[in-house]
Coordinates of C-alpha atoms and ligand atoms in Angstrom, one line a residue:
M1 CA -6.7 -5.2 41.2
E2 CA -5.4 -7.9 39.0
V3 CA -1.8 -9.0 39.5
L4 CA -0.4 -10.1 36.2
R5 CA 0.8 -13.7 35.8
N6 CA 3.6 -15.1 33.8
Y7 CA 3.0 -17.5 30.9
M8 CA 5.3 -20.5 31.1
N9 CA 5.2 -24.1 30.0
G10 CA 2.0 -23.5 28.1
Q11 CA 0.1 -22.1 31.0
W12 CA -0.4 -19.0 33.2
S13 CA 1.4 -19.1 36.5
E14 CA 1.7 -16.8 39.5
S15 CA 5.0 -15.0 39.9
K16 CA 7.3 -16.0 42.8
E17 CA 7.6 -12.2 43.5
R18 CA 5.0 -10.7 45.8
N19 CA 6.2 -7.1 45.3
T20 CA 4.3 -5.3 42.4
I21 CA 4.3 -2.0 40.6
D22 CA 1.3 -0.3 39.1
V23 CA 0.5 -0.3 35.4
V24 CA -1.0 3.1 34.8
N25 CA -3.1 4.8 32.1
P26 CA -0.9 7.9 31.3
A27 CA -3.9 9.9 30.3
N28 CA -5.6 9.8 33.8
Q29 CA -3.2 7.9 36.2
K30 CA -5.9 5.2 36.6
V31 CA -4.2 2.0 37.8
L32 CA -5.0 -0.7 35.2
A33 CA -3.2 -3.7 36.8
R34 CA -0.2 -4.6 39.0
V35 CA 2.9 -6.3 37.6
P36 CA 5.4 -8.3 39.6
F37 CA 8.7 -6.4 40.1
G38 CA 11.6 -7.4 42.3
A39 CA 14.4 -9.8 43.2
N40 CA 12.2 -12.9 43.1
T41 CA 11.4 -12.5 39.4
V42 CA 14.8 -14.1 39.0
K43 CA 13.1 -17.4 40.0
D44 CA 10.4 -16.8 37.3
A45 CA 13.1 -16.2 34.6
E46 CA 15.0 -19.3 35.7
E47 CA 11.9 -21.4 35.4
A48 CA 11.1 -19.9 31.9
I49 CA 14.6 -20.7 30.8
D50 CA 14.4 -24.3 32.0
V51 CA 11.0 -25.0 30.2
A52 CA 12.2 -23.2 27.0
A53 CA 15.3 -25.4 27.0
V54 CA 13.2 -28.5 27.2
A55 CA 10.7 -27.3 24.5
L56 CA 13.6 -26.6 22.2
E57 CA 14.7 -30.2 21.9
E58 CA 11.4 -31.2 20.3
W59 CA 10.8 -28.1 18.2
R60 CA 14.2 -27.8 16.5
N61 CA 13.5 -31.1 14.6
V62 CA 10.0 -30.2 13.5
P63 CA 10.2 -29.5 9.7
V64 CA 10.3 -25.8 9.0
M65 CA 7.1 -26.0 6.8
R66 CA 5.3 -27.2 9.9
R67 CA 6.9 -24.7 12.2
V68 CA 5.4 -21.8 10.3
Q69 CA 1.8 -23.2 10.4
P70 CA 1.1 -21.7 13.9
L71 CA 2.2 -18.3 12.6
Y72 CA -0.6 -18.3 10.0
K73 CA -3.0 -19.0 12.8
L74 CA -1.5 -16.3 15.0
K75 CA -1.9 -13.7 12.2
Q76 CA -5.5 -14.6 11.9
L77 CA -6.1 -14.4 15.7
I78 CA -4.4 -11.1 15.9
E79 CA -6.5 -9.7 13.1
E80 CA -9.6 -10.9 14.8
N81 CA -8.6 -9.3 18.1
V82 CA -6.9 -6.2 16.7
E83 CA -9.4 -3.8 18.2
E84 CA -9.0 -5.2 21.7
I85 CA -5.2 -5.2 21.4
A86 CA -5.1 -1.6 20.1
R87 CA -7.4 -0.5 22.9
L88 CA -5.0 -2.0 25.5
I89 CA -2.0 -0.3 23.7
T90 CA -3.8 3.1 24.0
L91 CA -4.8 2.5 27.6
E92 CA -1.4 1.6 28.9
C93 CA 0.9 3.4 26.5
G94 CA -1.1 6.5 25.7
K95 CA -0.9 6.8 21.9
S96 CA -4.0 7.3 19.8
Y97 CA -6.2 4.4 18.9
A98 CA -5.4 4.8 15.2
E99 CA -1.6 4.7 16.0
S100 CA -2.2 1.6 18.1
K101 CA -4.0 -0.2 15.2
A102 CA -1.3 0.9 12.8
E103 CA 1.3 -0.6 15.2
M104 CA -0.4 -4.0 15.1
Q105 CA -0.4 -3.9 11.3
R106 CA 3.4 -3.7 11.5
A107 CA 3.4 -6.7 13.9
I108 CA 1.3 -8.7 11.4
E109 CA 3.6 -7.9 8.5
N110 CA 6.5 -9.4 10.5
I111 CA 4.5 -12.6 11.1
E112 CA 3.8 -12.7 7.3
T113 CA 7.4 -12.3 6.5
A114 CA 8.5 -15.0 8.9
C115 CA 6.1 -17.3 7.2
A116 CA 8.6 -17.3 4.3
T117 CA 11.2 -18.9 6.6
P118 CA 11.2 -22.2 4.6
T119 CA 12.6 -20.2 1.7
L120 CA 14.6 -17.7 3.7
M121 CA 16.4 -20.4 5.7
Q122 CA 17.5 -22.3 2.6
S123 CA 21.2 -22.5 2.2
E124 CA 24.1 -23.0 -0.2
F125 CA 25.5 -26.0 -1.9
S126 CA 28.7 -26.2 -3.9
E127 CA 29.2 -29.4 -5.9
N128 CA 32.7 -30.6 -6.7
I129 CA 34.8 -28.2 -4.6
A130 CA 37.5 -30.8 -5.3
S131 CA 37.1 -33.9 -7.4
G132 CA 34.2 -35.9 -5.9
V133 CA 33.9 -33.5 -2.9
D134 CA 30.8 -31.4 -2.1
E135 CA 30.4 -28.7 0.4
F136 CA 27.2 -27.2 1.8
M137 CA 26.0 -24.9 4.6
I138 CA 22.9 -25.6 6.7
R139 CA 21.2 -23.2 9.1
Q140 CA 20.2 -24.7 12.4
P141 CA 18.4 -23.1 15.4
I142 CA 20.6 -21.3 17.9
G143 CA 18.7 -22.3 21.0
V144 CA 16.7 -20.5 23.7
C145 CA 16.2 -16.9 22.6
A146 CA 15.1 -13.9 24.8
C147 CA 13.6 -10.5 24.0
I148 CA 13.6 -7.5 26.3
A149 CA 11.2 -4.9 25.0
P150 CA 10.6 -1.2 25.5
F151 CA 7.4 0.7 26.4
N152 CA 6.8 2.7 23.2
F153 CA 5.6 -0.1 20.9
P154 CA 4.2 -2.8 23.2
G155 CA 2.4 -4.6 20.4
M156 CA 4.9 -4.4 17.5
I157 CA 8.4 -4.7 18.8
P158 CA 8.2 -8.3 20.2
F159 CA 7.2 -9.3 16.6
W160 CA 10.5 -8.0 15.2
F161 CA 11.9 -11.1 16.7
L162 CA 9.3 -13.7 18.0
P163 CA 8.0 -15.1 14.7
Y164 CA 11.4 -15.4 13.1
A165 CA 12.9 -17.1 16.2
I166 CA 10.1 -19.7 16.3
A167 CA 10.1 -20.3 12.6
C168 CA 13.8 -20.9 12.7
G169 CA 13.3 -23.6 15.3
N170 CA 14.2 -21.8 18.6
S171 CA 12.3 -21.4 21.8
F172 CA 11.5 -17.9 23.1
I173 CA 11.1 -15.9 26.3
L174 CA 9.7 -12.4 26.2
K175 CA 10.2 -9.8 29.0
P176 CA 7.8 -6.9 28.1
S177 CA 8.3 -3.5 29.5
E178 CA 7.0 -3.3 33.1
K179 CA 5.2 0.0 32.0
V180 CA 3.1 -1.7 29.4
P181 CA 2.7 -5.4 30.0
L182 CA -1.0 -5.7 29.2
T183 CA -0.7 -5.7 25.4
M184 CA 1.4 -8.8 25.5
M185 CA -0.8 -10.5 28.1
K186 CA -3.6 -10.3 25.5
V187 CA -1.3 -11.5 22.7
F188 CA -0.3 -14.4 24.9
E189 CA -3.9 -15.4 25.4
L190 CA -3.9 -15.8 21.6
I191 CA -0.5 -17.7 21.6
D192 CA -2.1 -20.0 24.2
Q193 CA -4.6 -21.1 21.5
L194 CA -1.9 -22.3 19.1
D195 CA -0.8 -25.8 18.8
L196 CA 2.7 -25.5 20.1
P197 CA 4.9 -27.5 22.4
K198 CA 4.6 -26.4 26.0
G199 CA 7.4 -24.0 27.0
L200 CA 8.1 -22.9 23.4
I201 CA 7.0 -19.3 23.9
N202 CA 7.1 -17.8 27.4
L203 CA 6.4 -14.5 29.0
V204 CA 8.1 -13.3 32.2
H205 CA 7.6 -10.0 33.9
G206 CA 10.0 -7.8 35.9
G207 CA 12.8 -5.4 35.4
K208 CA 16.6 -5.6 35.8
E209 CA 16.5 -8.7 37.9
S210 CA 14.7 -10.9 35.4
V211 CA 16.7 -9.3 32.5
D212 CA 20.0 -10.1 34.2
T213 CA 19.0 -13.7 34.7
L214 CA 18.4 -14.0 31.0
L215 CA 21.7 -12.3 30.3
D216 CA 23.7 -14.6 32.6
S217 CA 22.1 -18.0 32.0
P218 CA 24.3 -20.3 29.9
K219 CA 21.1 -21.9 28.5
V220 CA 20.1 -18.6 26.8
K221 CA 21.9 -18.3 23.5
A222 CA 20.6 -15.1 21.9
I223 CA 19.3 -11.8 23.3
S224 CA 17.2 -9.2 21.3
F225 CA 16.9 -5.9 23.1
V226 CA 15.2 -2.7 22.2
G227 CA 15.3 0.4 24.5
S228 CA 17.4 3.3 25.5
T229 CA 21.1 3.6 24.5
P230 CA 22.6 3.2 28.0
I231 CA 20.7 0.0 28.7
A232 CA 21.3 -1.3 25.1
Q233 CA 25.0 -0.9 25.7
Y234 CA 24.8 -2.6 29.0
I235 CA 22.8 -5.5 27.6
Y236 CA 25.2 -5.9 24.7
Q237 CA 28.3 -5.9 26.9
R238 CA 26.9 -8.3 29.5
G239 CA 25.3 -10.6 27.0
A240 CA 28.4 -10.7 24.8
A241 CA 30.7 -11.2 27.8
N242 CA 28.6 -14.3 28.6
G243 CA 29.1 -15.6 25.1
K244 CA 25.7 -14.8 23.7
R245 CA 24.7 -13.5 20.3
V246 CA 23.2 -10.0 21.1
Q247 CA 21.3 -7.5 19.0
A248 CA 20.6 -4.3 21.0
Q249 CA 18.7 -1.4 19.5
G250 CA 19.1 1.9 21.3
G251 CA 17.9 5.4 21.4
A252 CA 17.9 8.2 18.7
K253 CA 18.0 11.8 17.8
N254 CA 16.8 12.0 14.3
P255 CA 17.7 14.9 12.0
V256 CA 15.7 16.0 9.0
I257 CA 17.0 18.4 6.3
V258 CA 14.5 20.6 4.3
M259 CA 15.9 21.9 1.0
P260 CA 14.5 25.1 -0.6
D261 CA 13.4 23.0 -3.6
A262 CA 11.1 20.8 -1.4
D263 CA 7.3 21.0 -1.6
I264 CA 7.2 22.9 1.7
E265 CA 3.5 22.5 2.5
M266 CA 3.6 18.7 2.1
T267 CA 7.0 18.5 3.8
A268 CA 5.7 20.4 6.9
K269 CA 2.8 18.1 7.4
I270 CA 5.0 15.0 7.0
I271 CA 7.6 16.4 9.4
A272 CA 4.9 17.4 12.0
D273 CA 3.5 13.8 11.8
S274 CA 7.0 12.5 12.5
V275 CA 7.8 14.8 15.3
Y276 CA 4.5 14.6 17.1
G277 CA 3.2 11.1 16.3
C278 CA 3.1 8.9 19.4
A279 CA 3.8 12.2 21.3
G280 CA 7.4 12.0 20.0
Q281 CA 7.9 8.7 21.7
R282 CA 9.1 6.9 18.6
C283 CA 12.7 5.9 18.0
L284 CA 12.1 7.2 14.4
A285 CA 10.6 10.5 15.5
A286 CA 12.1 13.5 13.7
S287 CA 13.7 15.8 16.2
N288 CA 16.3 18.3 14.8
I289 CA 14.8 20.0 11.7
V290 CA 17.4 21.8 9.5
T291 CA 16.1 24.3 7.0
V292 CA 18.6 25.1 4.2
G293 CA 19.0 28.4 2.5
D294 CA 15.8 30.3 1.9
S295 CA 13.5 27.5 2.9
K296 CA 13.6 28.8 6.5
G297 CA 10.8 31.4 6.6
I298 CA 8.2 29.5 4.7
A299 CA 9.0 26.2 6.3
K300 CA 8.9 27.6 9.8
E301 CA 5.4 29.1 9.2
A302 CA 4.1 25.8 7.7
L303 CA 5.6 23.7 10.5
V304 CA 4.1 26.0 13.2
E305 CA 0.7 25.6 11.5
A306 CA 1.0 21.9 11.2
A307 CA 2.1 21.6 14.9
K308 CA -0.7 23.8 16.1
S309 CA -3.3 21.7 14.2
K310 CA -2.6 18.5 16.3
T311 CA -5.3 17.6 18.7
T312 CA -4.0 16.3 22.0
G313 CA -6.0 14.2 24.4
F314 CA -6.9 10.7 25.5
G315 CA -6.1 8.3 22.7
M316 CA -9.5 6.6 22.8
D317 CA -11.4 9.8 22.2
E318 CA -12.6 10.6 18.6
G319 CA -10.2 12.8 16.6
I320 CA -7.3 12.7 19.0
E321 CA -4.0 12.7 17.2
M322 CA -1.6 12.9 20.1
G323 CA -1.8 11.3 23.5
P324 CA 0.1 11.8 26.7
V325 CA 3.7 10.8 27.4
I326 CA 4.3 7.6 29.4
T327 CA 4.9 8.8 33.0
P328 CA 4.8 12.0 35.1
D329 CA 8.7 11.7 35.3
S330 CA 8.9 11.6 31.6
K331 CA 6.7 14.8 31.3
E332 CA 8.9 16.5 33.9
R333 CA 12.1 15.5 32.0
I334 CA 10.7 16.7 28.7
E335 CA 9.7 20.0 30.1
S336 CA 13.0 20.5 31.8
L337 CA 14.8 19.8 28.5
I338 CA 12.7 22.5 26.9
A339 CA 13.8 24.9 29.6
Q340 CA 17.4 23.9 29.1
G341 CA 17.1 24.5 25.4
I342 CA 16.1 28.1 26.2
Q343 CA 18.9 28.4 28.7
E344 CA 21.3 27.2 26.0
G345 CA 20.3 30.1 23.8
G346 CA 17.2 28.7 22.0
S347 CA 13.9 30.5 21.7
L348 CA 10.4 29.1 22.0
V349 CA 8.2 29.3 18.9
L350 CA 5.5 27.1 20.3
D351 CA 5.3 26.2 24.0
G352 CA 3.5 22.9 24.8
R353 CA 4.3 22.9 28.5
N354 CA 1.7 23.0 31.2
A355 CA -0.9 21.5 28.9
N356 CA -4.3 21.3 30.3
I357 CA -6.6 18.7 28.7
S358 CA -10.2 19.1 29.9
G359 CA -11.4 15.9 31.6
Y360 CA -7.8 14.6 31.8
E361 CA -6.2 17.2 34.1
S362 CA -3.9 14.6 35.8
G363 CA -2.6 13.1 32.5
N364 CA 1.0 13.4 31.4
F365 CA 0.3 15.7 28.5
V366 CA 2.8 17.9 26.7
K367 CA 1.5 19.7 23.6
P368 CA 3.5 20.2 20.4
T369 CA 6.5 22.4 21.1
I370 CA 9.0 24.1 18.8
L371 CA 12.3 25.5 19.8
E372 CA 14.4 27.6 17.5
N373 CA 18.1 28.1 17.2
V374 CA 19.1 25.8 20.0
A375 CA 22.9 26.0 20.5
L376 CA 24.8 23.6 18.3
D377 CA 27.4 23.1 21.1
G378 CA 24.7 22.6 23.8
D379 CA 23.3 19.4 25.3
V380 CA 19.7 19.6 24.1
I381 CA 20.6 19.4 20.4
K382 CA 22.3 16.0 21.2
T383 CA 19.9 14.6 23.8
E384 CA 17.0 12.2 22.9
I385 CA 14.0 14.1 24.3
F386 CA 11.5 11.4 23.5
G387 CA 8.6 13.9 23.6
P388 CA 6.7 16.2 21.2
V389 CA 9.5 18.7 20.8
M390 CA 11.0 20.0 17.5
S391 CA 14.3 21.9 17.3
L392 CA 14.4 24.2 14.3
L393 CA 17.8 25.1 12.9
Q394 CA 19.0 27.0 9.9
M395 CA 22.0 26.3 7.7
D396 CA 23.3 27.8 4.4
T397 CA 24.2 24.7 2.4
I398 CA 23.4 21.0 2.1
D399 CA 27.0 20.2 2.9
Q400 CA 26.7 22.1 6.2
A401 CA 23.5 20.2 7.0
I402 CA 25.0 16.8 6.2
D403 CA 28.0 17.6 8.4
F404 CA 25.5 18.4 11.1
V405 CA 23.7 15.1 10.5
N406 CA 27.0 13.3 10.7
G407 CA 28.0 14.9 13.9
N408 CA 25.2 13.1 15.7
N409 CA 26.2 10.2 18.1
F410 CA 23.1 8.3 17.2
G411 CA 22.4 6.9 13.7
N412 CA 18.9 5.6 13.7
M413 CA 17.4 7.7 11.0
A414 CA 18.2 10.8 8.8
C415 CA 15.8 12.3 6.3
L416 CA 16.0 14.8 3.4
F417 CA 13.1 16.7 1.8
T418 CA 13.9 17.8 -1.8
S419 CA 12.8 17.7 -5.4
S420 CA 16.3 17.2 -6.6
G421 CA 17.6 13.7 -7.4
L422 CA 21.2 14.9 -7.1
N423 CA 20.5 16.2 -3.5
A424 CA 18.8 12.9 -2.7
R425 CA 21.6 10.8 -4.0
T426 CA 24.3 12.9 -2.3
F427 CA 22.4 12.7 1.0
R428 CA 21.7 8.9 0.9
N429 CA 25.4 8.3 0.1
R430 CA 26.9 10.5 2.8
A431 CA 24.4 10.5 5.7
N432 CA 25.8 8.6 8.7
A433 CA 22.6 6.8 9.7
G434 CA 21.2 3.3 9.0
N435 CA 17.6 4.2 8.0
I436 CA 17.3 7.0 5.4
G437 CA 14.2 8.8 4.3
I438 CA 13.9 10.8 1.1
N439 CA 10.7 12.8 1.3
I440 CA 9.7 10.4 4.1
G441 CA 9.3 11.5 7.7
V442 CA 9.3 8.1 9.5
A443 CA 11.7 5.9 7.6
A444 CA 10.6 2.7 9.3
P445 CA 11.8 -0.4 7.3
M446 CA 9.1 -2.8 6.2
A447 CA 9.3 -6.3 7.7
Q448 CA 11.4 -7.6 4.7
F449 CA 14.2 -5.1 5.5
P450 CA 16.4 -4.9 8.6
F451 CA 15.7 -2.2 11.1
S452 CA 19.1 -0.7 10.5
G453 CA 20.2 1.6 13.3
W454 CA 23.8 2.7 13.4
N455 CA 26.3 4.1 15.9
D456 CA 24.8 4.6 19.4
S457 CA 21.4 3.5 18.1
F458 CA 22.5 -0.1 17.7
F459 CA 25.0 -2.5 19.3
G460 CA 25.5 -5.8 17.4
D461 CA 25.8 -7.0 13.8
L462 CA 22.4 -8.4 12.7
H463 CA 19.3 -6.2 13.1
G464 CA 15.7 -7.2 13.7
Q465 CA 13.3 -8.1 10.9
G466 CA 13.7 -9.9 7.5
R467 CA 16.8 -11.8 6.5
H468 CA 18.8 -10.3 9.3
A469 CA 16.4 -12.0 11.7
I470 CA 16.8 -15.3 10.0
E471 CA 20.6 -15.0 10.2
F472 CA 20.4 -13.9 13.8
F473 CA 18.2 -16.8 14.9
T474 CA 20.2 -19.5 13.1
Q475 CA 23.7 -20.8 13.3
T476 CA 25.5 -21.9 10.2
K477 CA 27.0 -25.4 9.9
V478 CA 29.3 -26.2 7.0
V479 CA 29.6 -29.8 5.8
I480 CA 32.2 -31.1 3.5
E481 CA 31.4 -34.6 2.1
R482 CA 33.3 -37.1 0.1
W483 CA 31.9 -40.5 -1.1
P484 CA 34.7 -42.3 -2.9
K485 CA 33.7 -45.0 -5.3
E486 CA 36.2 -47.4 -3.9
W487 CA 34.8 -47.1 -0.4
T488 CA 31.2 -47.5 -1.5
R489 CA 32.1 -50.8 -3.2
K490 CA 33.4 -52.2 0.1
F491 CA 29.9 -52.1 1.8
Ligands
NAD501 P1 14.5 1.3 28.6 O1 15.9 1.2 28.2 O2 14.2 2.1 29.9 O3 13.8 -0.1 28.9 C1 13.8 -1.1 27.9 C2 13.7 -2.5 28.6 O4 14.9 -2.7 29.4 C3 12.5 -2.7 29.5 O5 12.0 -3.9 29.3 C4 13.1 -2.5 30.9 O6 12.5 -3.3 31.9 C5 14.6 -3.0 30.7 N1 15.5 -2.4 31.6 C6 15.5 -1.1 32.1 N2 16.5 -0.8 32.8 C7 17.3 -1.9 32.9 C8 18.5 -2.3 33.5 N3 19.2 -1.4 34.3 N4 19.0 -3.5 33.4 C9 18.3 -4.4 32.6 N5 17.1 -4.2 32.0 C10 16.6 -2.9 32.1 O7 13.7 1.9 27.4 P2 12.2 2.5 27.4 O8 12.1 3.8 28.1 O9 11.2 1.4 27.7 O10 12.0 2.8 25.8 C11 12.3 4.0 25.2 C12 13.7 3.9 24.5 O11 13.7 2.9 23.5 C13 14.0 5.2 23.7 O12 15.4 5.5 24.0 C14 13.8 4.8 22.3 O13 14.5 5.5 21.3 C15 14.2 3.3 22.3 N6 13.7 2.6 21.2 C16 14.5 2.2 20.2 C17 14.1 1.5 19.1 C18 15.0 1.1 18.0 O14 14.5 0.4 17.1 N7 16.2 1.6 18.0 C19 12.7 1.2 19.0 C20 11.8 1.6 20.1 C21 12.4 2.3 21.2

């Protein structure tokens, strides 16, 4: 069985760590590879930091128009290899092949947006701030940057950061999730074909040990993290305490309001896609669905139909819309949260526990589940389930529903379904979340926009993607200049 190597200094190298953990196909528990995991990954991370620090010195002075050229090539290489990358995503992460391909489209869009860095990085100039004095601001690279990625979008999430960091003149270290390292192994085979200084883009495996090395090294200047809220908070605190710039995107519990004036049939399909897409393992998965007024009966019926229509199975099989969840532990946790929802007073409208998928009996499958009337003061209504579970709630007015949305500790996404412009405007103004959907079920910002989580869904100031990424990966320098005539005559 292959033990995965690191990619450092422009080549593949064996980890110093002999201990490994298995990379497993969640649909059938087949071991796909082994990934180094343990205390000696510290040495790997240290080596990656050292080579990245050296590469930085050359790269930061390469003109920005030249720095984006490898990104055009990378986009082309990813497009040529998208089937293979998508297959790997499905094998190690479980989502359907169509979802895996769509994920890579989002990665490509970030590369394209980063190709605009020569314009995005331009700065400001004020002539004559005083007589004969000019002032201007330039953006310079920040240094060695590191990204720590989660399991649920192994192909897309590193690209919220990597292309911008490189285009801005930084060097980069990626630590993929130990659960899904194969996707980035393939992407790094493509990165290896680019004409880049050795050590500019590196990949190290591992878990807490390699992450802590990145967080503690004075040579690393910026950390981009995506994952669960407790770890995001930890990364933010430890990185910031060490003087680094940190952006840490965390978990979510996304509410959706359905108004009686919404097109219920279309709404139900969109909501079901949001709740059950990627088996609910999306940070923008809808979770708490609030029907307002007399939308309840008809919406419930349509949602149950839409949920029942989802075909669950191995993501590479034809027609499969929903794959397994990532690990047996995850399946157990989701099923116990469903049971807890019932204990807390909820009732089960659709039970997806004990799913049996023919040919994949050992897979971590949970089928679409709907809980109704889960207690508002219980834990399940507030807990990120990260599985294919919808909680259906009923409220009388839009104000009550918005108050419920704003009682959420997270703030990744909130959506409203309506045909009223006034309802839409009220909601977008008042909702306490950073990504808002109006008649949209997965309000995922395009690459030009920041991925704007709020509250416990984000720790930091500047988000991933777009202009925020350019600001995150550069530091500003302000220059004030005076060239007095008298002095010029002297020389
Ligand atoms: P996770 O927090 O368990 O792991 C994320 C990364 O952190 C991994 O690379 C892991 O190796 C590392 N890590 C784990 N424990 C650590 C520790 N104690 N110290 C240092 N590093 C550690 O998250 P996950 O389960 O891989 O991903 C799912 C979570 O990510 C969900 O909560 C989901 O909502 C969230 N997520 C958020 C966004 C967003 O944009 N806000 C996007 C995708 C996923």
